GROMACS .gro file of C-alpha atoms in nm:
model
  122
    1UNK     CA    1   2.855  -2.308  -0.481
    2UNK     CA    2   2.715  -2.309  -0.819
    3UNK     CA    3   2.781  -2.157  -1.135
    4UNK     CA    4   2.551  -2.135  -1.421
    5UNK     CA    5   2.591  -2.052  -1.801
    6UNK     CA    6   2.285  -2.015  -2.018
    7UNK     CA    7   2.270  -2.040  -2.384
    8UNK     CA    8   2.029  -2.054  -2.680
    9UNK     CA    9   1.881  -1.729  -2.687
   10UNK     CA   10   1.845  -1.539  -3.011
   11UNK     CA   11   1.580  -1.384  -3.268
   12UNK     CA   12   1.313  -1.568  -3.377
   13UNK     CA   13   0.950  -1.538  -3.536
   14UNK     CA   14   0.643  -1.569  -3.349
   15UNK     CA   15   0.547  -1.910  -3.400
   16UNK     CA   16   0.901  -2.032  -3.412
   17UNK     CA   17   1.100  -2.226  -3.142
   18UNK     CA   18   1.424  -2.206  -2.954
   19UNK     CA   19   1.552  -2.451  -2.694
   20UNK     CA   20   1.779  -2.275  -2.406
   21UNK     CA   21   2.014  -2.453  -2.212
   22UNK     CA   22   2.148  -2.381  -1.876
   23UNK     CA   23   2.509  -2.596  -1.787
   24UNK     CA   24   2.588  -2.589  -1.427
   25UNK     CA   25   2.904  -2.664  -1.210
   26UNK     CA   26   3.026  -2.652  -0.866
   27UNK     CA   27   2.803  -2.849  -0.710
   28UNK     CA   28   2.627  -3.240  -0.756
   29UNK     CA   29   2.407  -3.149  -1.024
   30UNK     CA   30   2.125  -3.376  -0.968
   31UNK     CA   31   2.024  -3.285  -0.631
   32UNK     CA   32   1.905  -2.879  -0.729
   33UNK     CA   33   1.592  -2.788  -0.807
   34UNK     CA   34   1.621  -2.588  -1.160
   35UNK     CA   35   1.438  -2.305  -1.287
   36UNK     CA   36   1.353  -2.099  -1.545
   37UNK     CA   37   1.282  -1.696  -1.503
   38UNK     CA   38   1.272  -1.443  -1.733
   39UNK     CA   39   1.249  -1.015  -1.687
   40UNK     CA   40   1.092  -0.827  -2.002
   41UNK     CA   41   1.090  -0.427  -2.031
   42UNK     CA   42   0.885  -0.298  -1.768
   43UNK     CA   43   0.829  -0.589  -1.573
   44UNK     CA   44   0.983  -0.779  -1.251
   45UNK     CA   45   1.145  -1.049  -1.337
   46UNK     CA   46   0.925  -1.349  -1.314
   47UNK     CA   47   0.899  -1.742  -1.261
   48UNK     CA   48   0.856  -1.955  -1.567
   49UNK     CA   49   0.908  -2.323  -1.507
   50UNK     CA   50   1.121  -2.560  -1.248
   51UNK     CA   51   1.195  -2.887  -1.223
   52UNK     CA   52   1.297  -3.148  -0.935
   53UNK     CA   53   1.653  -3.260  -0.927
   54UNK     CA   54   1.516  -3.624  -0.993
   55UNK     CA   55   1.289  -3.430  -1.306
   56UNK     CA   56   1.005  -3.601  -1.200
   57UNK     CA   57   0.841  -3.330  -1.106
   58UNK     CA   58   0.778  -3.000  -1.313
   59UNK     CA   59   0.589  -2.668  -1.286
   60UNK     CA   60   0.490  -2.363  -1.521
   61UNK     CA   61   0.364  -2.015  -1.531
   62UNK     CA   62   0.012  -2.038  -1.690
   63UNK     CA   63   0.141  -1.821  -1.947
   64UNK     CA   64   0.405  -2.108  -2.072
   65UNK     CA   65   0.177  -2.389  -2.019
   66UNK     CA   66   0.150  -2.619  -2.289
   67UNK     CA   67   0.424  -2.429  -2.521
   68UNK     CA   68   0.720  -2.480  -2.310
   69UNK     CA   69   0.867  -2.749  -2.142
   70UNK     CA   70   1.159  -2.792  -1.959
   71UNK     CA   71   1.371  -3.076  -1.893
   72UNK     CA   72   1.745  -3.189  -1.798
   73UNK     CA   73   1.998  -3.404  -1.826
   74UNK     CA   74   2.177  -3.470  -1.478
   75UNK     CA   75   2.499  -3.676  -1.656
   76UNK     CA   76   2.557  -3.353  -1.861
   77UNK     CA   77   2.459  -3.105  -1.591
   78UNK     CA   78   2.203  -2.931  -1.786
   79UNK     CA   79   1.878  -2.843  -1.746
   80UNK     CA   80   1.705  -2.727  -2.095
   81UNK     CA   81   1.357  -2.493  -2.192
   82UNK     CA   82   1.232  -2.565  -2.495
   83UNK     CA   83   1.021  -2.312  -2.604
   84UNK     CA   84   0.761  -2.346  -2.841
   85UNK     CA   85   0.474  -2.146  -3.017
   86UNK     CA   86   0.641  -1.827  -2.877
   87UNK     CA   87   0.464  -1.517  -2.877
   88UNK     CA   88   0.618  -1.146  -2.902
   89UNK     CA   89   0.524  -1.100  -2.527
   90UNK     CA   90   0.780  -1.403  -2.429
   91UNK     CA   91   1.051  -1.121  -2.528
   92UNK     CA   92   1.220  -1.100  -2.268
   93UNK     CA   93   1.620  -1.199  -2.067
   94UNK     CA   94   1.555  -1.508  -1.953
   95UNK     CA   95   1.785  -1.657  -1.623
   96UNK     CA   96   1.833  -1.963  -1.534
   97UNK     CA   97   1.859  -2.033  -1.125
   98UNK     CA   98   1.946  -2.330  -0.899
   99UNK     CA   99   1.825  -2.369  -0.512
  100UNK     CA  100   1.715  -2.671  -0.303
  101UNK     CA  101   1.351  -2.548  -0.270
  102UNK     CA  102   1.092  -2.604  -0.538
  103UNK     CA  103   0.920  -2.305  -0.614
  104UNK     CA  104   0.782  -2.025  -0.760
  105UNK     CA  105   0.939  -1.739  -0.565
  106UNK     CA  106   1.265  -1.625  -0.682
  107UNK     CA  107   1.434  -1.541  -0.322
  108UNK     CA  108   1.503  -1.939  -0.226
  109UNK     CA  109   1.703  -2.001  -0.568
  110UNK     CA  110   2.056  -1.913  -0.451
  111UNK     CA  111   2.222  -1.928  -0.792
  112UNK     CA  112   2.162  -1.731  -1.113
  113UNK     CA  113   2.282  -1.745  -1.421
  114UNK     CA  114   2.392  -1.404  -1.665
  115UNK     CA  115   2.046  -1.459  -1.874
  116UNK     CA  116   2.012  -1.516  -2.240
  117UNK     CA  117   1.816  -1.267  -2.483
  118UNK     CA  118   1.492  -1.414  -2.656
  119UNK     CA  119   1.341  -1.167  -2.876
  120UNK     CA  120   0.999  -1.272  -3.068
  121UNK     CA  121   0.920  -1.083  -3.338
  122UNK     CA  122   0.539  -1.025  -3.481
   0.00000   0.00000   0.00000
């Protein structure tokens, strides 16, 4: 069992920054996979970025590439997104999720956090 709380979310300019950060418990931190998704009006909710337990390993939506990267820190149980260059279409909740399968799909990540609001204004 794992529990997940997200933070970091807020109002910002396009252009500007935020860093979200997703502390887990319940369950040996290092050995999830960690990801990033994120649900905007209208849309599904969709993958943005996950990362190995070990972090050597990392993947992104094409529409994040190169502006956000995401990271963790297994001795605080935290995995981070820091989000740069956002755009107003990067509006959206964003979730953070846990499972033991690396990948894009959302059905293998057994774990989700409450999501955090990011709002880009133009």
């Amino acid at each position: 069992q794992v529990q997940l709380v997200e933070s970091g979310g807020g109002l910002v300019q396009a252009g500007g920054s935020l860093r979200l950060s997703c502390a887990a418990s319940g369950r040996t931190f290092s050995s999830l996979v960690m990801g990033w998704f994120r649900q905007a009006p209208g849309n599904e909710r969709e993958f943005v970025a996950a990362i190995r337990g070990s972090g050597g390993s990392r993947s992104y939506a094409d529409s994040v590439k190169g502006r956000f990267t995401i990271s963790r820190d297994n001795a605080k149980n935290t995995v981070y997104l820091q989000m740069n260059s956002l755009k107003p279409e990067d509006t959206a909740v964003y979730y953070c999720a846990a499972g033991d399968l690396f990948v894009r799909a959302i059905r293998p990540y057994d774990y989700w956090g409450q999501g955090t609001q990011v709002t880009v204004s133009s």
